Each structure stands twice: as C-alpha cells, then as structure tokens.
Amino acid sequence: SAVISQKPSRDICQRGTSLTIQCQVDSQVTMMFWYRQQPGQSLTLIATANQGSEATYESGFVIDKFPISRPNLTFSTLTVSNMSPEDSSIYLCSVETDSTYEQYFGPGTRLTVT
Amino acid sequence: QKEVEQDPGPLSVPEGAIVSLNCTYSNSAFQYFMWYRQYSRKGPELLMYTYSSGNKEDGRFTAQVDKSSKYISLFIRDSQPSDSATYLCAMRKVTGRRALTFGSGTRLQVQP
C-alpha cells in the first residue's frame, strides 16, 4: 500500500489568487494523478504527473490554470491559479504503486473560493 | 453515455443485511477493476482490486467481475453501521491511460 499526505487539508481563498497543494507519498512511485471532486459528485481526472516528464492534462484542464510539478518520486504539487468560485472543490492526489499497480488516494484538499 | 454507470442510491439497509453494489461499463478494454469506500470529508479508500473476470473475497467483502456482461459487483456480508459510506467503482485498461475511470458512486446507509 501507500500512505499519502496532502497540504493544506482545507483553505478558503479569494477570487483571483492562487493556491499550491502539496502531495507527499511514503514510497517511491512512478505514476501520480490529480483529481477533482465536486460536492456529491464522482472524481474527475485533472492530469497525470510522471517524474521526469511534463504532466499530461485531460480535456478541459490546461497547464496555465493547473500547473503541476513532479520534482521526485515521492512528491508533487498542483497549483490552482487565478481562482474563481467555480474552482471550489476537493482536490485529490493519487498514486499507483510500482509493484502492484494499485491506486491509493490522499485525504484531499477542500478548497473554497470566495 | 458514460463509460461507467453506477446507481447513486441512496441505498438503505438494516444492520446485518447483505448489500449488493453494482456497476456496468461499456469499454471492453477495461481489465482492472476496483472498489473504493469514501466516508464523508475523506479521500477514497481502496477496498478491492481485481484483474479480469472472477471473484475475490476479503473478509466480509466479495468482488465479482463478469466481463462477458460488462458488469461488476461488490457484496458486503453482515453489514454494519460503520459501512455507511459512498462506494465508488473504478476501472482502467491494461495499456495506455493509467488513470482510473470512476462510477458516480452509491451512497449506502446501514441502519442500526
């Protein structure tokens, strides 16, 4: 398995500002993912972040709005830029273990934009 | 049409009942199937992980995959109030896109 932590756990931000979310995993993994979950909804993939390469974004998500860094095999950040109230959501980091290909999730970051 | 369909519920059962949760999917390339449990204000927790068709049992939980029908199930025996949560099915292909495709989740309430 993998133990994942995220910071911050929650934040309230003003429109037009940016927030960087950190994801730390307790073991080295190749594949990391960032998802968004609207209240009462399922998970939507934002991007896949592999160490050593550019993140791959899903349709509807762009790098200028959601820049991602993946500096090593245990850490990643997602920035939500120029926020609007529509960005209010839960942002989840996920990893796929290299040995078993199981995917585990962090506790999430609950973002409210006012 | 969504690739993965899941009844959102809510599903309410008495304590001790057998719970059946289901998903159907349309993409025959899906080979890995997972069930996650998500408590309110928490991240999804991996419950079951299966590859291709067949059954897998872990304690009170049994996962079934029927690839011919494109249908997966999660059974919970002797359900407990602590099982009250949203259950998400997820799946992915063997090659290509490694991220998961999720169902919409089924909210389960186990009444004491």
PDB file of C-alpha atoms in Angstrom:
ATOM      1  CA  SER A   1       0.000   0.000   0.000  1.00  0.00           C
ATOM      2  CA  ALA A   2       0.966   3.672   0.074  1.00  0.00           C
ATOM      3  CA  VAL A   3       0.381   6.400   2.612  1.00  0.00           C
ATOM      4  CA  ILE A   4      -0.301   9.801   1.115  1.00  0.00           C
ATOM      5  CA  SER A   5      -0.481  13.162   2.818  1.00  0.00           C
ATOM      6  CA  GLN A   6      -1.744  16.424   1.388  1.00  0.00           C
ATOM      7  CA  LYS A   7      -1.270  20.005   2.493  1.00  0.00           C
ATOM      8  CA  PRO A   8      -3.262  22.054   3.184  1.00  0.00           C
ATOM      9  CA  SER A   9      -6.238  19.953   4.229  1.00  0.00           C
ATOM     10  CA  ARG A  10      -8.538  22.882   3.553  1.00  0.00           C
ATOM     11  CA  ASP A  11      -8.354  26.527   2.618  1.00  0.00           C
ATOM     12  CA  ILE A  12     -10.571  29.497   1.892  1.00  0.00           C
ATOM     13  CA  CYS A  13      -9.155  31.730  -0.819  1.00  0.00           C
ATOM     14  CA  GLN A  14     -10.142  34.938  -2.516  1.00  0.00           C
ATOM     15  CA  ARG A  15     -11.017  35.172  -6.178  1.00  0.00           C
ATOM     16  CA  GLY A  16      -8.008  35.861  -8.397  1.00  0.00           C
ATOM     17  CA  THR A  17      -5.417  34.344  -6.092  1.00  0.00           C
ATOM     18  CA  SER A  18      -3.534  31.049  -6.440  1.00  0.00           C
ATOM     19  CA  LEU A  19      -3.126  28.065  -4.140  1.00  0.00           C
ATOM     20  CA  THR A  20      -0.481  25.359  -4.278  1.00  0.00           C
ATOM     21  CA  ILE A  21      -1.423  21.932  -2.956  1.00  0.00           C
ATOM     22  CA  GLN A  22       1.316  19.537  -1.895  1.00  0.00           C
ATOM     23  CA  CYS A  23       1.200  15.753  -2.124  1.00  0.00           C
ATOM     24  CA  GLN A  24       3.725  13.551  -0.322  1.00  0.00           C
ATOM     25  CA  VAL A  25       3.838   9.740  -0.549  1.00  0.00           C
ATOM     26  CA  ASP A  26       5.753   7.406   1.776  1.00  0.00           C
ATOM     27  CA  SER A  27       7.346   5.368  -1.024  1.00  0.00           C
ATOM     28  CA  GLN A  28       8.738   5.978  -4.476  1.00  0.00           C
ATOM     29  CA  VAL A  29       6.128   5.797  -7.232  1.00  0.00           C
ATOM     30  CA  THR A  30       6.255   6.467 -10.943  1.00  0.00           C
ATOM     31  CA  MET A  31       2.636   7.429 -11.529  1.00  0.00           C
ATOM     32  CA  MET A  32       0.852  10.218  -9.684  1.00  0.00           C
ATOM     33  CA  PHE A  33      -2.536  11.673 -10.516  1.00  0.00           C
ATOM     34  CA  TRP A  34      -4.533  14.728  -9.567  1.00  0.00           C
ATOM     35  CA  TYR A  35      -8.327  14.525  -9.405  1.00  0.00           C
ATOM     36  CA  ARG A  36     -11.096  16.964  -8.593  1.00  0.00           C
ATOM     37  CA  GLN A  37     -14.289  16.034  -6.805  1.00  0.00           C
ATOM     38  CA  GLN A  38     -17.209  18.426  -6.721  1.00  0.00           C
ATOM     39  CA  PRO A  39     -19.534  18.081  -3.708  1.00  0.00           C
ATOM     40  CA  GLY A  40     -21.674  14.971  -4.072  1.00  0.00           C
ATOM     41  CA  GLN A  41     -20.013  14.062  -7.359  1.00  0.00           C
ATOM     42  CA  SER A  42     -17.567  11.465  -8.544  1.00  0.00           C
ATOM     43  CA  LEU A  43     -13.908  12.033  -9.330  1.00  0.00           C
ATOM     44  CA  THR A  44     -12.677  13.818 -12.446  1.00  0.00           C
ATOM     45  CA  LEU A  45      -9.071  13.433 -13.546  1.00  0.00           C
ATOM     46  CA  ILE A  46      -7.171  16.699 -13.945  1.00  0.00           C
ATOM     47  CA  ALA A  47      -3.776  15.378 -15.008  1.00  0.00           C
ATOM     48  CA  THR A  48      -1.239  12.569 -14.789  1.00  0.00           C
ATOM     49  CA  ALA A  49       2.183  13.505 -13.412  1.00  0.00           C
ATOM     50  CA  ASN A  50       5.155  11.258 -14.073  1.00  0.00           C
ATOM     51  CA  GLN A  51       8.530  12.102 -12.644  1.00  0.00           C
ATOM     52  CA  GLY A  52      10.876  13.486 -15.255  1.00  0.00           C
ATOM     53  CA  SER A  53       8.263  14.421 -17.822  1.00  0.00           C
ATOM     54  CA  GLU A  54       5.617  17.043 -18.376  1.00  0.00           C
ATOM     55  CA  ALA A  55       2.220  16.413 -16.866  1.00  0.00           C
ATOM     56  CA  THR A  56      -0.497  15.161 -19.194  1.00  0.00           C
ATOM     57  CA  TYR A  57      -3.755  17.079 -18.868  1.00  0.00           C
ATOM     58  CA  GLU A  58      -7.271  15.862 -19.507  1.00  0.00           C
ATOM     59  CA  SER A  59      -9.667  17.648 -21.789  1.00  0.00           C
ATOM     60  CA  GLY A  60     -10.943  20.777 -20.111  1.00  0.00           C
ATOM     61  CA  PHE A  61      -7.887  21.292 -17.931  1.00  0.00           C
ATOM     62  CA  VAL A  62      -4.905  23.405 -19.022  1.00  0.00           C
ATOM     63  CA  ILE A  63      -1.414  23.884 -17.689  1.00  0.00           C
ATOM     64  CA  ASP A  64      -1.789  27.650 -17.246  1.00  0.00           C
ATOM     65  CA  LYS A  65      -4.688  27.121 -14.884  1.00  0.00           C
ATOM     66  CA  PHE A  66      -3.404  23.975 -13.126  1.00  0.00           C
ATOM     67  CA  PRO A  67       0.406  23.878 -13.272  1.00  0.00           C
ATOM     68  CA  ILE A  68       1.878  20.707 -11.812  1.00  0.00           C
ATOM     69  CA  SER A  69       5.369  19.942 -10.591  1.00  0.00           C
ATOM     70  CA  ARG A  70       6.825  16.485 -10.011  1.00  0.00           C
ATOM     71  CA  PRO A  71      10.390  17.019  -8.800  1.00  0.00           C
ATOM     72  CA  ASN A  72      10.974  13.491  -7.481  1.00  0.00           C
ATOM     73  CA  LEU A  73       9.358  10.084  -6.992  1.00  0.00           C
ATOM     74  CA  THR A  74       7.648  10.935  -3.691  1.00  0.00           C
ATOM     75  CA  PHE A  75       6.322  14.463  -4.160  1.00  0.00           C
ATOM     76  CA  SER A  76       4.099  16.551  -6.408  1.00  0.00           C
ATOM     77  CA  THR A  77       2.331  19.890  -6.316  1.00  0.00           C
ATOM     78  CA  LEU A  78      -0.801  21.166  -8.027  1.00  0.00           C
ATOM     79  CA  THR A  79      -1.401  24.896  -8.272  1.00  0.00           C
ATOM     80  CA  VAL A  80      -4.872  26.279  -8.843  1.00  0.00           C
ATOM     81  CA  SER A  81      -4.260  29.654 -10.486  1.00  0.00           C
ATOM     82  CA  ASN A  82      -6.381  32.780 -10.787  1.00  0.00           C
ATOM     83  CA  MET A  83      -9.133  31.124  -8.813  1.00  0.00           C
ATOM     84  CA  SER A  84     -12.834  31.688  -9.265  1.00  0.00           C
ATOM     85  CA  PRO A  85     -15.757  30.329  -7.194  1.00  0.00           C
ATOM     86  CA  GLU A  86     -16.145  27.560  -9.800  1.00  0.00           C
ATOM     87  CA  ASP A  87     -12.814  26.145  -8.606  1.00  0.00           C
ATOM     88  CA  SER A  88     -14.324  25.393  -5.206  1.00  0.00           C
ATOM     89  CA  SER A  89     -13.908  21.648  -4.904  1.00  0.00           C
ATOM     90  CA  ILE A  90     -11.978  18.845  -3.277  1.00  0.00           C
ATOM     91  CA  TYR A  91      -8.619  18.185  -4.897  1.00  0.00           C
ATOM     92  CA  LEU A  92      -7.225  14.680  -4.505  1.00  0.00           C
ATOM     93  CA  CYS A  93      -3.775  13.295  -5.119  1.00  0.00           C
ATOM     94  CA  SER A  94      -3.473   9.645  -6.106  1.00  0.00           C
ATOM     95  CA  VAL A  95      -0.544   7.295  -6.702  1.00  0.00           C
ATOM     96  CA  GLU A  96      -0.143   3.956  -8.420  1.00  0.00           C
ATOM     97  CA  THR A  97       2.244   1.596  -6.661  1.00  0.00           C
ATOM     98  CA  ASP A  98       5.003   0.347  -8.943  1.00  0.00           C
ATOM     99  CA  SER A  99       4.804  -3.229  -7.654  1.00  0.00           C
ATOM    100  CA  THR A 100       1.070  -3.987  -7.575  1.00  0.00           C
ATOM    101  CA  TYR A 101      -0.438  -1.232  -9.761  1.00  0.00           C
ATOM    102  CA  GLU A 102      -2.983  -0.471  -7.064  1.00  0.00           C
ATOM    103  CA  GLN A 103      -4.021   3.159  -6.777  1.00  0.00           C
ATOM    104  CA  TYR A 104      -4.296   4.964  -3.473  1.00  0.00           C
ATOM    105  CA  PHE A 105      -5.660   8.368  -2.611  1.00  0.00           C
ATOM    106  CA  GLY A 106      -4.673  11.123  -0.268  1.00  0.00           C
ATOM    107  CA  PRO A 107      -7.157  12.679   2.169  1.00  0.00           C
ATOM    108  CA  GLY A 108      -7.919  15.565  -0.177  1.00  0.00           C
ATOM    109  CA  THR A 109      -7.721  19.352  -0.016  1.00  0.00           C
ATOM    110  CA  ARG A 110     -11.030  21.119   0.408  1.00  0.00           C
ATOM    111  CA  LEU A 111     -10.879  24.450  -1.395  1.00  0.00           C
ATOM    112  CA  THR A 112     -13.435  27.218  -1.104  1.00  0.00           C
ATOM    113  CA  VAL A 113     -13.080  30.303  -3.304  1.00  0.00           C
ATOM    114  CA  THR A 114     -14.967  33.419  -2.252  1.00  0.00           C
TER     115      THR A 114
ATOM    116  CA  GLN B   1     -23.453   7.704 -22.407  1.00  0.00           C
ATOM    117  CA  LYS B   2     -20.975   7.403 -19.559  1.00  0.00           C
ATOM    118  CA  GLU B   3     -18.307   4.718 -19.768  1.00  0.00           C
ATOM    119  CA  VAL B   4     -19.157   3.535 -16.249  1.00  0.00           C
ATOM    120  CA  GLU B   5     -22.688   3.569 -14.849  1.00  0.00           C
ATOM    121  CA  GLN B   6     -23.479   3.250 -11.153  1.00  0.00           C
ATOM    122  CA  ASP B   7     -26.751   3.746  -9.327  1.00  0.00           C
ATOM    123  CA  PRO B   8     -26.271   6.741  -6.983  1.00  0.00           C
ATOM    124  CA  GLY B   9     -28.692   5.444  -4.368  1.00  0.00           C
ATOM    125  CA  PRO B  10     -29.063   6.139  -1.528  1.00  0.00           C
ATOM    126  CA  LEU B  11     -29.329   2.501  -0.550  1.00  0.00           C
ATOM    127  CA  SER B  12     -30.650   1.946   2.961  1.00  0.00           C
ATOM    128  CA  VAL B  13     -30.403  -1.483   4.615  1.00  0.00           C
ATOM    129  CA  PRO B  14     -30.784  -2.817   8.171  1.00  0.00           C
ATOM    130  CA  GLU B  15     -27.718  -3.879  10.097  1.00  0.00           C
ATOM    131  CA  GLY B  16     -26.724  -7.469   9.275  1.00  0.00           C
ATOM    132  CA  ALA B  17     -28.118  -7.399   5.746  1.00  0.00           C
ATOM    133  CA  ILE B  18     -26.205  -8.463   2.654  1.00  0.00           C
ATOM    134  CA  VAL B  19     -25.517  -5.473   0.447  1.00  0.00           C
ATOM    135  CA  SER B  20     -25.083  -5.697  -3.313  1.00  0.00           C
ATOM    136  CA  LEU B  21     -23.481  -2.788  -5.162  1.00  0.00           C
ATOM    137  CA  ASN B  22     -23.115  -2.833  -8.930  1.00  0.00           C
ATOM    138  CA  CYS B  23     -21.583  -1.083 -11.900  1.00  0.00           C
ATOM    139  CA  THR B  24     -21.876  -1.589 -15.618  1.00  0.00           C
ATOM    140  CA  TYR B  25     -19.389  -0.404 -18.185  1.00  0.00           C
ATOM    141  CA  SER B  26     -19.180  -0.057 -21.921  1.00  0.00           C
ATOM    142  CA  ASN B  27     -15.463  -0.240 -22.735  1.00  0.00           C
ATOM    143  CA  SER B  28     -14.351  -3.849 -23.215  1.00  0.00           C
ATOM    144  CA  ALA B  29     -10.714  -2.762 -22.850  1.00  0.00           C
ATOM    145  CA  PHE B  30     -11.124  -2.320 -19.096  1.00  0.00           C
ATOM    146  CA  GLN B  31      -9.243  -5.106 -17.331  1.00  0.00           C
ATOM    147  CA  TYR B  32      -8.525  -3.799 -13.837  1.00  0.00           C
ATOM    148  CA  PHE B  33     -11.479  -3.237 -11.525  1.00  0.00           C
ATOM    149  CA  MET B  34     -11.524  -1.576  -8.118  1.00  0.00           C
ATOM    150  CA  TRP B  35     -13.947  -0.678  -5.399  1.00  0.00           C
ATOM    151  CA  TYR B  36     -13.323   2.296  -3.151  1.00  0.00           C
ATOM    152  CA  ARG B  37     -15.099   3.352   0.023  1.00  0.00           C
ATOM    153  CA  GLN B  38     -15.334   7.040   0.771  1.00  0.00           C
ATOM    154  CA  TYR B  39     -16.501   8.417   4.078  1.00  0.00           C
ATOM    155  CA  SER B  40     -17.769  11.962   4.214  1.00  0.00           C
ATOM    156  CA  ARG B  41     -14.937  14.507   4.000  1.00  0.00           C
ATOM    157  CA  LYS B  42     -12.313  11.797   3.465  1.00  0.00           C
ATOM    158  CA  GLY B  43     -10.346  10.507   0.494  1.00  0.00           C
ATOM    159  CA  PRO B  44     -11.365   7.256  -1.251  1.00  0.00           C
ATOM    160  CA  GLU B  45     -10.046   4.098   0.414  1.00  0.00           C
ATOM    161  CA  LEU B  46      -9.179   1.088  -1.749  1.00  0.00           C
ATOM    162  CA  LEU B  47     -11.309  -1.902  -0.740  1.00  0.00           C
ATOM    163  CA  MET B  48     -10.956  -4.428  -3.520  1.00  0.00           C
ATOM    164  CA  TYR B  49      -8.746  -4.757  -6.594  1.00  0.00           C
ATOM    165  CA  THR B  50      -9.309  -7.413  -9.222  1.00  0.00           C
ATOM    166  CA  TYR B  51      -7.920  -8.231 -12.612  1.00  0.00           C
ATOM    167  CA  SER B  52     -10.115  -9.558 -15.421  1.00  0.00           C
ATOM    168  CA  SER B  53     -13.044 -11.845 -14.576  1.00  0.00           C
ATOM    169  CA  GLY B  54     -13.745 -13.837 -11.450  1.00  0.00           C
ATOM    170  CA  ASN B  55     -14.347 -13.422  -7.747  1.00  0.00           C
ATOM    171  CA  LYS B  56     -12.209 -12.090  -4.942  1.00  0.00           C
ATOM    172  CA  GLU B  57     -13.034 -12.289  -1.263  1.00  0.00           C
ATOM    173  CA  ASP B  58     -11.612 -10.290   1.627  1.00  0.00           C
ATOM    174  CA  GLY B  59     -13.339 -10.693   4.948  1.00  0.00           C
ATOM    175  CA  ARG B  60     -16.934  -9.513   4.622  1.00  0.00           C
ATOM    176  CA  PHE B  61     -16.348  -8.164   1.128  1.00  0.00           C
ATOM    177  CA  THR B  62     -16.605 -10.062  -2.163  1.00  0.00           C
ATOM    178  CA  ALA B  63     -15.907  -8.536  -5.554  1.00  0.00           C
ATOM    179  CA  GLN B  64     -17.216 -10.138  -8.731  1.00  0.00           C
ATOM    180  CA  VAL B  65     -16.355  -9.313 -12.313  1.00  0.00           C
ATOM    181  CA  ASP B  66     -18.349 -10.583 -15.285  1.00  0.00           C
ATOM    182  CA  LYS B  67     -16.564  -9.309 -18.357  1.00  0.00           C
ATOM    183  CA  SER B  68     -18.966 -11.001 -20.755  1.00  0.00           C
ATOM    184  CA  SER B  69     -21.778  -8.862 -19.354  1.00  0.00           C
ATOM    185  CA  LYS B  70     -19.540  -5.862 -18.576  1.00  0.00           C
ATOM    186  CA  TYR B  71     -20.856  -5.959 -15.021  1.00  0.00           C
ATOM    187  CA  ILE B  72     -19.066  -5.791 -11.675  1.00  0.00           C
ATOM    188  CA  SER B  73     -20.423  -6.218  -8.172  1.00  0.00           C
ATOM    189  CA  LEU B  74     -19.375  -5.716  -4.585  1.00  0.00           C
ATOM    190  CA  PHE B  75     -21.116  -7.736  -1.882  1.00  0.00           C
ATOM    191  CA  ILE B  76     -20.932  -6.807   1.774  1.00  0.00           C
ATOM    192  CA  ARG B  77     -21.975  -9.509   4.241  1.00  0.00           C
ATOM    193  CA  ASP B  78     -23.212  -8.802   7.748  1.00  0.00           C
ATOM    194  CA  SER B  79     -23.331  -5.082   7.048  1.00  0.00           C
ATOM    195  CA  GLN B  80     -22.526  -2.724   9.916  1.00  0.00           C
ATOM    196  CA  PRO B  81     -23.411   0.920  10.568  1.00  0.00           C
ATOM    197  CA  SER B  82     -19.693   1.644  10.067  1.00  0.00           C
ATOM    198  CA  ASP B  83     -20.113   0.510   6.449  1.00  0.00           C
ATOM    199  CA  SER B  84     -22.262   3.597   5.815  1.00  0.00           C
ATOM    200  CA  ALA B  85     -20.333   5.494   3.142  1.00  0.00           C
ATOM    201  CA  THR B  86     -20.220   6.139  -0.577  1.00  0.00           C
ATOM    202  CA  TYR B  87     -18.890   3.241  -2.641  1.00  0.00           C
ATOM    203  CA  LEU B  88     -17.166   4.024  -5.915  1.00  0.00           C
ATOM    204  CA  CYS B  89     -16.351   1.534  -8.616  1.00  0.00           C
ATOM    205  CA  ALA B  90     -13.352   2.292 -10.815  1.00  0.00           C
ATOM    206  CA  MET B  91     -11.597   0.619 -13.685  1.00  0.00           C
ATOM    207  CA  ARG B  92      -8.805   1.005 -16.173  1.00  0.00           C
ATOM    208  CA  LYS B  93      -7.184  -0.583 -19.195  1.00  0.00           C
ATOM    209  CA  VAL B  94      -4.024  -2.660 -19.196  1.00  0.00           C
ATOM    210  CA  THR B  95      -2.196  -0.334 -21.554  1.00  0.00           C
ATOM    211  CA  GLY B  96      -2.459   3.328 -22.387  1.00  0.00           C
ATOM    212  CA  ARG B  97      -4.197   5.643 -19.958  1.00  0.00           C
ATOM    213  CA  ARG B  98      -3.343   4.547 -16.420  1.00  0.00           C
ATOM    214  CA  ALA B  99      -5.749   6.828 -14.586  1.00  0.00           C
ATOM    215  CA  LEU B 100      -8.999   5.356 -13.353  1.00  0.00           C
ATOM    216  CA  THR B 101     -12.456   5.844 -14.776  1.00  0.00           C
ATOM    217  CA  PHE B 102     -14.937   6.118 -11.933  1.00  0.00           C
ATOM    218  CA  GLY B 103     -18.610   5.439 -11.497  1.00  0.00           C
ATOM    219  CA  SER B 104     -20.690   8.133  -9.884  1.00  0.00           C
ATOM    220  CA  GLY B 105     -20.736   6.341  -6.517  1.00  0.00           C
ATOM    221  CA  THR B 106     -23.514   4.687  -4.492  1.00  0.00           C
ATOM    222  CA  ARG B 107     -24.357   6.107  -1.085  1.00  0.00           C
ATOM    223  CA  LEU B 108     -25.018   3.311   1.414  1.00  0.00           C
ATOM    224  CA  GLN B 109     -26.723   3.724   4.760  1.00  0.00           C
ATOM    225  CA  VAL B 110     -26.763   0.814   7.209  1.00  0.00           C
ATOM    226  CA  GLN B 111     -29.426   1.359   9.849  1.00  0.00           C
ATOM    227  CA  PRO B 112     -28.668   0.037  13.364  1.00  0.00           C
TER     228      PRO B 112
END
